[in-house]
């Protein structure tokens, strides 16, 4: 077993990022603004998000008669102001929407590669990856999708005007809000690099000094950009002054996003991917998300009586790890943007394929990692994000995950426009079998092409029964998003847990390669660990602070009452009315 020191010394970028995050979460656990680890109950509407002020923004609109889509769009724009490391207008995301009549649609507003992007753009002359290029430069940014996606959701399925829904975000940016200890500290540590440019320094400091807890933090440039969006809709971002500012920012740093890329960006409505798991319909995002892995893992596990095995038993953990390993092997080979790559989606999501894929699992022995190859689902031979959940009492629910990719994305602020640009290009496979920042590998399916969307792990998910939403969940956490989402679902369906326990209990994660199991403190008892080792599992890495895998802000409805739970691993709050 690896010790904490070994983990740190030999750590990948993902681990460094997780460790940094946990340190900050420890700070956040101190009584921060509105932090709550309790479940919240209400009859009419519920929002659970990483930011107390953003949850309140969503509820403000729903209290005025808005539906779950109105609440979700207001929450998402407010997150761009109050949770700037992941909430965004300069990034992208996915939303799963459940309608009162039982229909489910998904909205893909993932970023796209700019028109001048090309396959080897992050490699040197010898074909070696130049790591920082796809992570922290102007070249790292994909064409942002959030504004188009959120506005399209609102226009098609909301009931409130753009001006009403954007008002809380504009107010928060213009009038400012009081910085809590967590956010002040996060900006000055994880976001330190933001200060390297004049635009970043202007936004993320008080001019002559660093931001401090208790300061009223105002973001006038961001307020003006949001105001343009409020007045002009998508043209307020993808054309005119905002587009000019983005392109000027690109020119300052050899970036390649053009006016044409911005003008041509369109989000896409896609069919959800779904499976029935023990009588519940599970709906999640299809490619370019890899959330179909949630369904694959559930389908592989369904034949087994997990409840009888018991939460935390070595028998159950062994099965879950084996399912995760096979699903992530398929991700590397088969998943990419469906507009560019023929993803064998039906096969991947099918029960038949799951049974075949799991047929070689030995209940008494871990598989040899080298023996796990991608399967053949078609028969003919793919960190810092944030998730929130919204439900109203009328049967409408929204599960939305959004991101800049890393914390504060590329750590570049668009001068004059006041928002942070994503570094989503790192989610492409920059070279076959080369790890991205989450240690995920990919191949041809996720290679860079102009206009293509990079593969994502974001898995906003809704579980329904008899056409009514039951559970809305999802998480940030890079590659761990998928396994966090699966664990919340299993905890509710198989283990019958109340939502608070389902979200709070310790988690673990395996992603096929590297061959290691990350686990939170208390997830595995010492004798469970011994049994898992005796089965042949290797690479155990305890998450040193006992918290930190995911932030699964979830909402559930039971006997007509909405239950909202803010994941206690990080701050924020569930708000209901
Ligand atoms: N940027 C992380 C993801 O989309 O998976």
Coordinates of C-alpha atoms and ligand atoms in Angstrom, one line a residue:
X1 CA 0.0 0.0 0.0
X2 CA 1.3 3.5 -0.8
X3 CA 1.8 5.9 2.0
X4 CA 0.7 9.5 1.8
X5 CA 4.3 10.7 1.2
X6 CA 4.6 8.4 -1.8
X7 CA 1.3 9.6 -3.1
X8 CA 2.5 13.2 -2.9
X9 CA 5.9 12.6 -4.3
X10 CA 4.8 10.4 -7.2
X11 CA 1.6 12.3 -7.7
X12 CA 0.0 13.0 -11.0
X13 CA -1.5 16.4 -11.8
X14 CA -4.9 15.1 -10.7
X15 CA -3.7 14.1 -7.3
X16 CA -1.9 17.4 -6.8
X17 CA -5.2 19.1 -7.7
X18 CA -7.2 16.9 -5.4
X19 CA -4.8 17.4 -2.5
X20 CA -4.8 21.1 -3.0
X21 CA -8.6 21.0 -3.0
X22 CA -8.8 19.0 0.2
X23 CA -6.6 21.5 2.0
X24 CA -9.0 24.2 1.0
X25 CA -12.0 22.1 1.8
X26 CA -10.6 21.8 5.3
X27 CA -10.6 25.6 5.5
X28 CA -14.1 25.6 4.1
X29 CA -15.4 23.2 6.7
X30 CA -15.0 26.0 9.3
X31 CA -18.4 27.7 9.5
X32 CA -18.4 29.3 6.1
X33 CA -21.3 31.3 4.7
X34 CA -24.3 29.1 4.8
X35 CA -22.4 25.8 4.8
X36 CA -24.7 23.0 5.7
X37 CA -24.3 19.3 6.0
X38 CA -28.0 18.8 6.9
X39 CA -30.7 17.7 4.5
X40 CA -33.2 20.4 3.6
X41 CA -36.9 19.6 3.0
X42 CA -39.5 21.6 1.1
X43 CA -42.7 21.2 -0.8
X44 CA -42.3 23.5 -3.8
X45 CA -38.8 23.7 -5.2
X46 CA -35.2 22.9 -4.3
X47 CA -31.8 23.9 -5.6
X48 CA -28.6 22.2 -4.3
X49 CA -25.4 23.9 -5.5
X50 CA -21.8 24.6 -4.5
X51 CA -22.6 28.3 -3.8
X52 CA -25.1 29.5 -1.3
X53 CA -25.8 32.7 -3.3
X54 CA -26.2 30.8 -6.5
X55 CA -28.7 28.3 -4.9
X56 CA -30.6 31.4 -3.5
X57 CA -30.6 33.0 -7.0
X58 CA -32.3 29.9 -8.5
X59 CA -34.9 29.8 -5.7
X60 CA -35.5 33.6 -6.1
X61 CA -36.7 32.9 -9.6
X62 CA -38.7 29.8 -8.7
X63 CA -40.4 31.7 -5.9
X64 CA -41.6 34.2 -8.5
X65 CA -43.3 31.3 -10.3
X66 CA -40.4 30.1 -12.5
X67 CA -40.0 26.4 -13.2
X68 CA -36.9 24.2 -12.7
X69 CA -35.4 25.4 -16.0
X70 CA -35.7 29.0 -15.0
X71 CA -34.2 28.1 -11.6
X72 CA -31.3 26.2 -13.2
X73 CA -30.4 29.0 -15.6
X74 CA -30.5 31.6 -12.9
X75 CA -28.3 29.3 -10.7
X76 CA -25.8 28.7 -13.5
X77 CA -25.3 32.4 -14.4
X78 CA -25.0 33.2 -10.6
X79 CA -22.3 30.5 -10.3
X80 CA -20.2 32.4 -12.9
X81 CA -20.1 35.2 -10.4
X82 CA -20.0 33.6 -7.0
X83 CA -18.0 30.4 -7.7
X84 CA -15.5 31.6 -10.4
X85 CA -13.2 28.5 -10.3
X86 CA -15.8 26.4 -12.1
X87 CA -19.0 28.4 -12.5
X88 CA -18.7 30.1 -15.8
X89 CA -19.7 31.9 -19.0
X90 CA -16.3 31.2 -20.5
X91 CA -16.6 27.4 -20.3
X92 CA -19.2 24.7 -21.1
X93 CA -21.4 22.0 -19.6
X94 CA -24.3 19.6 -20.0
X95 CA -27.9 19.6 -18.7
X96 CA -30.3 16.7 -18.3
X97 CA -34.0 17.9 -18.1
X98 CA -36.9 15.8 -17.0
X99 CA -40.3 17.2 -18.1
X100 CA -43.6 16.7 -16.2
X101 CA -44.9 14.4 -19.0
X102 CA -42.0 12.0 -18.5
X103 CA -39.9 13.2 -21.5
X104 CA -36.2 13.6 -20.9
X105 CA -33.9 15.8 -23.1
X106 CA -30.2 16.7 -22.7
X107 CA -28.5 20.0 -23.6
X108 CA -24.9 19.8 -24.8
X109 CA -23.1 23.2 -24.4
X110 CA -19.7 21.7 -24.3
X111 CA -16.9 23.8 -25.8
X112 CA -15.6 23.1 -29.3
X113 CA -12.1 23.1 -30.7
X114 CA -11.5 26.4 -32.7
X115 CA -11.4 26.2 -36.5
X116 CA -7.7 26.6 -36.5
X117 CA -7.1 23.7 -34.1
X118 CA -5.3 20.6 -35.4
X119 CA -4.4 17.2 -34.2
X120 CA -0.8 17.8 -33.1
X121 CA -1.1 21.3 -31.8
X122 CA 0.2 20.4 -28.4
X123 CA 3.2 18.4 -29.6
X124 CA 6.8 19.5 -30.2
X125 CA 8.8 18.7 -33.4
X126 CA 9.7 15.3 -31.9
X127 CA 6.1 14.5 -31.2
X128 CA 6.3 14.9 -27.5
X129 CA 3.5 16.6 -25.6
X130 CA 4.2 20.2 -24.4
X131 CA 2.1 19.9 -21.3
X132 CA 1.4 23.5 -20.4
X133 CA 0.1 24.4 -23.9
X134 CA -3.3 22.6 -23.4
X135 CA -3.6 23.6 -19.7
X136 CA -2.6 27.2 -19.0
X137 CA -2.2 29.2 -22.2
X138 CA -4.6 31.0 -24.6
X139 CA -4.3 27.9 -26.8
X140 CA -5.9 25.8 -24.1
X141 CA -9.3 27.4 -24.5
X142 CA -12.1 25.8 -26.4
X143 CA -14.9 28.0 -27.9
X144 CA -17.2 28.6 -24.9
X145 CA -20.6 27.0 -24.9
X146 CA -22.4 28.0 -21.6
X147 CA -24.1 31.2 -22.8
X148 CA -25.6 29.6 -25.9
X149 CA -26.7 26.5 -24.0
X150 CA -28.3 28.3 -21.0
X151 CA -30.1 30.8 -23.2
X152 CA -31.5 28.1 -25.4
X153 CA -32.7 26.1 -22.4
X154 CA -34.4 29.2 -21.1
X155 CA -36.0 30.1 -24.5
X156 CA -37.4 26.7 -25.2
X157 CA -38.3 25.4 -21.8
X158 CA -38.3 28.3 -19.3
X159 CA -41.1 30.6 -18.5
X160 CA -39.3 33.7 -17.3
X161 CA -37.6 36.4 -19.4
X162 CA -33.8 36.5 -20.0
X163 CA -33.7 39.8 -18.0
X164 CA -35.5 38.3 -15.0
X165 CA -33.3 35.2 -14.9
X166 CA -30.0 37.1 -15.4
X167 CA -30.9 39.8 -12.8
X168 CA -29.5 38.0 -9.7
X169 CA -26.2 37.3 -11.4
X170 CA -25.9 40.9 -12.6
X171 CA -26.7 42.2 -9.2
X172 CA -24.1 40.0 -7.5
X173 CA -21.4 41.1 -10.0
X174 CA -22.3 44.8 -9.9
X175 CA -23.1 45.4 -6.3
X176 CA -20.7 42.7 -5.1
X177 CA -21.0 40.2 -2.3
X178 CA -19.2 39.5 0.9
X179 CA -16.3 37.1 0.4
X180 CA -16.2 34.2 2.8
X181 CA -12.9 32.7 4.0
X182 CA -13.1 29.8 1.6
X183 CA -13.4 31.8 -1.6
X184 CA -10.8 34.5 -0.5
X185 CA -8.3 31.8 0.3
X186 CA -9.1 29.8 -2.9
X187 CA -8.6 32.8 -5.1
X188 CA -5.3 33.6 -3.5
X189 CA -3.8 30.1 -3.6
X190 CA -5.3 27.9 -6.3
X191 CA -6.1 31.0 -8.4
X192 CA -2.8 32.8 -7.7
X193 CA -1.7 32.5 -11.3
X194 CA -4.7 34.6 -12.3
X195 CA -2.9 37.6 -11.0
X196 CA -0.2 37.3 -13.6
X197 CA -2.1 39.4 -16.2
X198 CA -3.5 42.9 -15.6
X199 CA -7.0 41.7 -16.4
X200 CA -6.7 38.9 -13.8
X201 CA -5.2 41.2 -11.2
X202 CA -8.0 43.7 -11.8
X203 CA -10.7 41.1 -11.3
X204 CA -9.2 39.0 -8.5
X205 CA -7.7 41.6 -6.2
X206 CA -8.6 44.9 -4.5
X207 CA -6.0 46.6 -6.7
X208 CA -3.3 47.4 -4.1
X209 CA -3.9 44.3 -2.0
X210 CA -5.2 40.7 -2.1
X211 CA -8.8 39.9 -1.6
X212 CA -9.7 39.1 2.0
X213 CA -12.6 37.4 3.8
X214 CA -15.2 40.1 4.6
X215 CA -14.4 42.2 1.5
X216 CA -17.3 43.2 -0.8
X217 CA -16.1 41.7 -4.0
X218 CA -17.4 43.6 -7.1
X219 CA -16.8 42.4 -10.7
X220 CA -17.8 45.4 -12.9
X221 CA -16.5 44.0 -16.2
X222 CA -18.3 40.8 -15.7
X223 CA -21.5 42.7 -14.7
X224 CA -21.3 44.6 -18.0
X225 CA -20.8 41.4 -20.0
X226 CA -23.8 39.8 -18.3
X227 CA -25.8 43.0 -19.0
X228 CA -25.0 42.7 -22.7
X229 CA -26.2 39.1 -22.6
X230 CA -29.3 40.1 -20.8
X231 CA -30.1 42.8 -23.4
X232 CA -29.0 41.1 -26.6
X233 CA -29.1 37.4 -25.9
X234 CA -26.5 35.2 -27.5
X235 CA -25.3 38.1 -29.7
X236 CA -24.3 39.9 -26.5
X237 CA -21.6 37.3 -26.0
X238 CA -20.8 35.7 -29.4
X239 CA -20.9 38.9 -31.4
X240 CA -20.2 42.6 -30.9
X241 CA -18.2 44.0 -27.9
X242 CA -17.8 40.7 -26.0
X243 CA -16.6 38.8 -29.1
X244 CA -14.2 41.7 -29.9
X245 CA -12.8 41.4 -26.3
X246 CA -12.4 37.6 -26.6
X247 CA -10.6 37.9 -29.9
X248 CA -8.4 40.7 -28.7
X249 CA -7.5 38.5 -25.7
X250 CA -6.6 35.7 -28.0
X251 CA -4.3 37.9 -30.0
X252 CA -2.5 39.0 -26.8
X253 CA -1.4 35.3 -26.2
X254 CA -1.3 33.5 -29.5
X255 CA -4.7 32.0 -29.0
X256 CA -6.8 30.9 -32.0
X257 CA -10.5 31.5 -31.2
X258 CA -11.8 33.7 -34.0
X259 CA -14.9 35.9 -34.5
X260 CA -16.1 33.2 -36.9
X261 CA -15.7 30.4 -34.2
X262 CA -17.7 32.5 -31.8
X263 CA -20.5 33.4 -34.2
X264 CA -20.8 29.8 -35.4
X265 CA -20.9 28.2 -32.0
X266 CA -24.2 26.4 -31.3
X267 CA -25.2 24.2 -28.4
X268 CA -27.0 20.9 -29.3
X269 CA -30.1 19.1 -28.0
X270 CA -29.4 15.4 -27.8
X271 CA -31.3 12.3 -26.8
X272 CA -30.3 11.1 -23.4
X273 CA -28.8 7.7 -22.8
X274 CA -30.8 5.5 -20.5
X275 CA -31.1 2.2 -18.9
X276 CA -33.6 0.6 -16.5
X277 CA -31.9 -0.4 -13.2
X278 CA -33.9 -2.5 -10.8
X279 CA -37.2 -0.8 -12.0
X280 CA -35.8 2.7 -12.1
X281 CA -35.1 4.6 -15.3
X282 CA -31.6 6.2 -15.2
X283 CA -31.2 9.1 -17.6
X284 CA -27.8 10.7 -18.3
X285 CA -25.8 12.6 -20.9
X286 CA -24.6 10.9 -24.1
X287 CA -21.4 11.7 -25.9
X288 CA -19.4 13.9 -25.9
X289 CA -19.9 13.1 -22.3
X290 CA -18.7 9.7 -21.2
X291 CA -21.6 9.4 -18.7
X292 CA -22.7 6.3 -20.5
X293 CA -20.2 4.6 -18.2
X294 CA -22.6 5.2 -15.4
X295 CA -25.1 3.0 -17.2
X296 CA -22.5 0.4 -18.1
X297 CA -21.4 0.1 -14.5
X298 CA -25.0 -0.2 -13.3
X299 CA -25.8 -2.8 -15.9
X300 CA -22.7 -4.9 -15.1
X301 CA -23.7 -4.9 -11.4
X302 CA -27.4 -5.4 -11.7
X303 CA -27.4 -9.3 -11.7
X304 CA -25.8 -9.3 -8.3
X305 CA -27.6 -8.8 -4.9
X306 CA -25.6 -5.8 -3.8
X307 CA -27.9 -5.1 -0.9
X308 CA -27.3 -8.5 0.6
X309 CA -23.5 -8.0 0.2
X310 CA -23.8 -4.9 2.2
X311 CA -22.4 -1.4 1.8
X312 CA -18.6 -1.4 2.2
X313 CA -18.2 -5.1 2.0
X314 CA -15.1 -6.4 0.1
X315 CA -17.4 -8.5 -2.1
X316 CA -19.2 -5.5 -3.3
X317 CA -16.2 -3.3 -3.7
X318 CA -14.4 -6.0 -5.7
X319 CA -17.4 -6.2 -8.1
X320 CA -17.7 -2.4 -8.4
X321 CA -13.9 -2.0 -9.1
X322 CA -14.1 -4.7 -11.8
X323 CA -17.0 -3.0 -13.4
X324 CA -15.3 0.4 -13.3
X325 CA -12.1 -1.0 -14.9
X326 CA -14.0 -2.4 -17.8
X327 CA -16.1 0.7 -18.4
X328 CA -13.1 3.0 -18.4
X329 CA -11.2 0.8 -20.8
X330 CA -14.1 1.2 -23.2
X331 CA -14.0 5.0 -22.6
X332 CA -10.5 5.2 -23.9
X333 CA -11.2 3.4 -27.1
X334 CA -14.8 4.2 -28.1
X335 CA -15.9 7.6 -26.8
X336 CA -15.6 10.9 -28.5
X337 CA -17.8 13.6 -30.1
X338 CA -20.6 11.7 -31.9
X339 CA -20.6 14.5 -34.6
X340 CA -17.1 13.3 -35.6
X341 CA -16.8 9.7 -34.4
X342 CA -19.1 6.7 -34.7
X343 CA -19.7 5.9 -31.0
X344 CA -21.3 2.5 -30.5
X345 CA -23.6 4.0 -28.0
X346 CA -26.5 1.5 -28.2
X347 CA -24.1 -1.4 -27.6
X348 CA -22.3 0.4 -24.7
X349 CA -25.6 1.1 -22.9
X350 CA -27.1 -2.3 -23.5
X351 CA -27.6 -5.0 -20.8
X352 CA -26.5 -7.7 -23.2
X353 CA -23.1 -6.0 -23.7
X354 CA -22.7 -5.5 -20.0
X355 CA -23.3 -9.2 -19.3
X356 CA -20.8 -10.2 -21.9
X357 CA -18.3 -7.6 -20.7
X358 CA -18.5 -8.9 -17.1
X359 CA -18.5 -12.6 -18.0
X360 CA -14.8 -12.9 -17.4
X361 CA -14.9 -11.4 -13.8
X362 CA -13.7 -13.8 -11.1
X363 CA -15.6 -13.2 -7.9
X364 CA -12.5 -14.4 -6.0
X365 CA -9.7 -12.7 -7.9
X366 CA -8.9 -9.3 -9.3
X367 CA -8.4 -9.2 -13.0
X368 CA -4.9 -8.6 -14.4
X369 CA -4.9 -5.0 -15.6
X370 CA -3.1 -6.0 -18.8
X371 CA -5.9 -8.4 -19.6
X372 CA -8.6 -5.7 -19.6
X373 CA -8.9 -4.4 -23.1
X374 CA -11.7 -2.3 -24.6
X375 CA -14.7 -4.4 -25.4
X376 CA -16.5 -4.6 -28.7
X377 CA -19.9 -3.0 -28.1
X378 CA -20.9 -2.5 -31.7
X379 CA -20.3 -6.1 -32.6
X380 CA -18.5 -4.7 -35.7
X381 CA -15.6 -3.7 -34.6
X382 CA -13.6 6.9 -25.2
X383 CA -10.6 19.5 -12.0
X384 CA -12.6 21.6 -11.2
X385 CA -16.1 21.4 -12.3
X386 CA -19.4 22.0 -10.4
X387 CA -22.7 20.2 -10.3
X388 CA -26.1 21.4 -9.2
X389 CA -29.5 19.8 -9.0
X390 CA -32.9 21.5 -9.3
X391 CA -36.4 20.1 -8.9
X392 CA -39.8 21.6 -8.7
X393 CA -43.0 20.1 -7.4
X394 CA -44.5 20.0 -10.9
X395 CA -42.4 17.1 -12.1
X396 CA -39.7 19.1 -13.8
X397 CA -36.1 18.5 -12.8
X398 CA -32.7 19.7 -14.1
X399 CA -29.3 18.1 -13.5
X400 CA -26.6 20.4 -14.7
X401 CA -22.8 20.1 -14.6
X402 CA -20.6 22.9 -15.8
X403 CA -16.9 23.5 -16.0
X404 CA -13.8 25.5 -17.0
X405 CA -11.9 22.2 -16.7
X406 CA -9.1 23.0 -14.2
X407 CA -9.8 25.3 -11.3
X408 CA -10.2 28.7 -13.0
X409 CA -9.7 27.0 -16.4
X410 CA -6.7 28.5 -18.3
X411 CA -6.3 31.0 -15.4
X412 CA -6.8 33.8 -18.0
X413 CA -9.3 36.6 -17.7
X414 CA -10.6 38.1 -20.9
X415 CA -9.5 41.7 -20.4
X416 CA -12.5 44.1 -20.3
X417 CA -15.0 41.3 -20.3
X418 CA -14.2 40.1 -16.7
X419 CA -14.6 36.3 -17.2
X420 CA -12.3 33.4 -17.0
X421 CA -11.5 31.3 -20.1
X422 CA -11.7 27.5 -20.0
X423 CA -8.7 25.1 -20.6
X424 CA -11.0 22.4 -22.0
X425 CA -8.7 21.5 -24.9
X426 CA -6.8 19.3 -22.4
X427 CA -9.8 17.0 -22.4
X428 CA -8.9 15.9 -25.9
X429 CA -6.5 13.1 -26.4
X430 CA -3.5 15.3 -27.3
X431 CA -1.6 12.1 -28.3
X432 CA -2.8 8.5 -28.3
X433 CA -2.5 6.8 -24.9
X434 CA -1.1 10.0 -23.3
X435 CA -2.7 10.9 -20.0
X436 CA -4.6 14.1 -19.6
X437 CA -4.6 16.0 -16.3
X438 CA -7.0 13.4 -14.8
X439 CA -4.7 10.6 -15.8
X440 CA -7.3 9.5 -18.4
X441 CA -6.1 8.2 -21.7
X442 CA -7.8 8.3 -25.1
X443 CA -7.2 7.5 -28.7
X444 CA -8.4 8.3 -32.2
X445 CA -12.1 8.7 -31.1
X446 CA -11.1 11.8 -29.0
X447 CA -8.3 13.2 -31.2
X448 CA -8.4 17.0 -31.9
X449 CA -10.3 18.2 -35.0
X450 CA -11.5 21.7 -35.8
X451 CA -15.1 22.2 -34.5
X452 CA -15.1 19.0 -32.5
X453 CA -16.1 18.7 -28.9
X454 CA -13.7 17.2 -26.4
X455 CA -14.7 14.1 -24.4
X456 CA -16.0 14.8 -20.9
X457 CA -16.7 12.8 -17.8
X458 CA -19.5 15.2 -16.6
X459 CA -22.5 13.0 -15.9
X460 CA -25.5 15.0 -14.9
X461 CA -28.1 12.3 -14.1
X462 CA -31.8 12.0 -13.3
X463 CA -33.4 8.8 -11.9
X464 CA -37.1 8.4 -12.5
X465 CA -39.8 5.9 -11.7
X466 CA -43.1 5.6 -13.6
X467 CA -42.3 8.8 -15.5
X468 CA -41.7 10.9 -12.4
X469 CA -38.2 12.1 -11.3
X470 CA -37.0 10.6 -8.1
X471 CA -33.3 11.6 -7.8
X472 CA -31.3 14.4 -9.4
X473 CA -27.5 13.9 -9.0
X474 CA -24.0 14.4 -10.6
X475 CA -20.7 15.7 -9.4
X476 CA -17.4 17.5 -10.3
X477 CA -14.2 15.6 -10.0
X478 CA -12.7 14.8 -13.5
X479 CA -12.5 11.1 -14.0
X480 CA -14.1 10.4 -10.6
X481 CA -17.4 12.1 -11.6
X482 CA -18.7 8.8 -13.1
X483 CA -17.9 6.6 -10.1
X484 CA -19.2 9.2 -7.6
X485 CA -22.5 9.4 -9.5
X486 CA -22.8 5.5 -9.6
X487 CA -22.2 5.4 -5.8
X488 CA -24.9 7.9 -5.0
X489 CA -27.4 5.9 -7.2
X490 CA -26.4 2.5 -5.6
X491 CA -26.7 4.0 -2.1
X492 CA -30.2 5.2 -2.8
X493 CA -31.5 2.2 -4.9
X494 CA -29.6 -0.8 -3.6
X495 CA -28.9 0.3 0.0
X496 CA -32.1 2.3 0.6
X497 CA -30.2 5.1 2.2
X498 CA -31.7 8.5 2.9
X499 CA -30.2 11.1 0.5
X500 CA -27.9 12.6 3.2
X501 CA -26.2 9.3 3.8
X502 CA -26.1 8.4 0.1
X503 CA -24.2 11.6 -0.6
X504 CA -22.1 11.8 2.5
X505 CA -20.6 8.3 2.9
X506 CA -17.0 7.8 1.9
X507 CA -16.3 6.9 -1.7
X508 CA -13.7 5.1 -3.8
X509 CA -12.7 5.1 -7.4
X510 CA -10.9 3.0 -10.1
X511 CA -10.5 4.1 -13.7
X512 CA -8.8 1.1 -15.2
X513 CA -5.5 2.8 -15.9
X514 CA -3.6 3.6 -13.8
X515 CA -4.3 0.4 -11.9
X516 CA -5.0 1.9 -8.5
X517 CA -7.9 2.3 -6.1
X518 CA -8.3 5.8 -4.6
X519 CA -10.4 5.7 -1.5
X520 CA -11.6 8.2 1.1
X521 CA -10.8 7.6 4.8
X522 CA -13.3 5.1 6.4
X523 CA -14.4 3.8 2.9
X524 CA -12.5 0.6 3.6
X525 CA -12.0 -1.0 7.0
X526 CA -8.6 -2.6 7.6
X527 CA -10.0 -6.1 7.2
X528 CA -11.8 -5.0 4.0
X529 CA -8.5 -3.8 2.6
X530 CA -6.8 -7.0 3.5
X531 CA -9.5 -9.0 1.7
X532 CA -9.2 -6.8 -1.4
X533 CA -5.4 -7.2 -1.4
X534 CA -5.8 -11.0 -1.0
X535 CA -8.1 -10.9 -4.1
X536 CA -5.2 -9.3 -6.0
X537 CA -6.2 -5.7 -6.0
X538 CA -3.2 -3.3 -6.0
X539 CA -2.4 0.4 -5.9
X540 CA -4.4 1.4 -2.9
X541 CA -4.2 5.2 -2.2
X542 CA -6.0 6.6 0.7
X543 CA -7.3 10.1 0.2
X544 CA -5.3 11.7 3.0
X545 CA -7.9 14.1 4.4
X546 CA -10.8 11.6 4.3
X547 CA -12.9 13.9 2.2
X548 CA -12.6 15.1 -1.3
X549 CA -13.9 12.7 -4.0
X550 CA -16.7 14.6 -5.7
X551 CA -19.2 17.1 -4.6
X552 CA -22.6 15.5 -5.4
X553 CA -25.1 18.2 -4.7
X554 CA -28.4 16.2 -5.1
X555 CA -32.1 16.5 -4.8
X556 CA -34.6 13.7 -4.2
X557 CA -38.4 13.5 -3.9
X558 CA -40.0 11.1 -1.5
X559 CA -43.7 10.9 -0.5
X560 CA -44.1 14.3 -2.3
X561 CA -41.5 16.0 -0.2
X562 CA -38.3 17.4 -1.8
X563 CA -35.1 16.5 0.0
X564 CA -32.0 18.7 -0.9
X565 CA -28.5 17.7 0.2
X566 CA -25.4 19.7 -0.2
X567 CA -22.4 17.4 -0.3
X568 CA -20.6 18.0 3.0
X569 CA -17.2 17.7 1.3
X570 CA -17.4 21.3 0.2
X571 CA -19.3 24.5 0.9
X572 CA -22.6 25.7 -0.5
X573 CA -26.1 24.9 0.5
X574 CA -29.4 23.3 -0.6
X575 CA -32.2 25.9 -0.6
X576 CA -35.9 25.0 -0.9
X577 CA -39.2 26.7 -0.4
Ligands
LIG1 N1 -13.3 18.9 -17.8 C1 -13.6 17.7 -17.1 C2 -14.6 16.9 -17.8 O1 -15.4 17.5 -18.6 O2 -14.6 15.7 -17.7

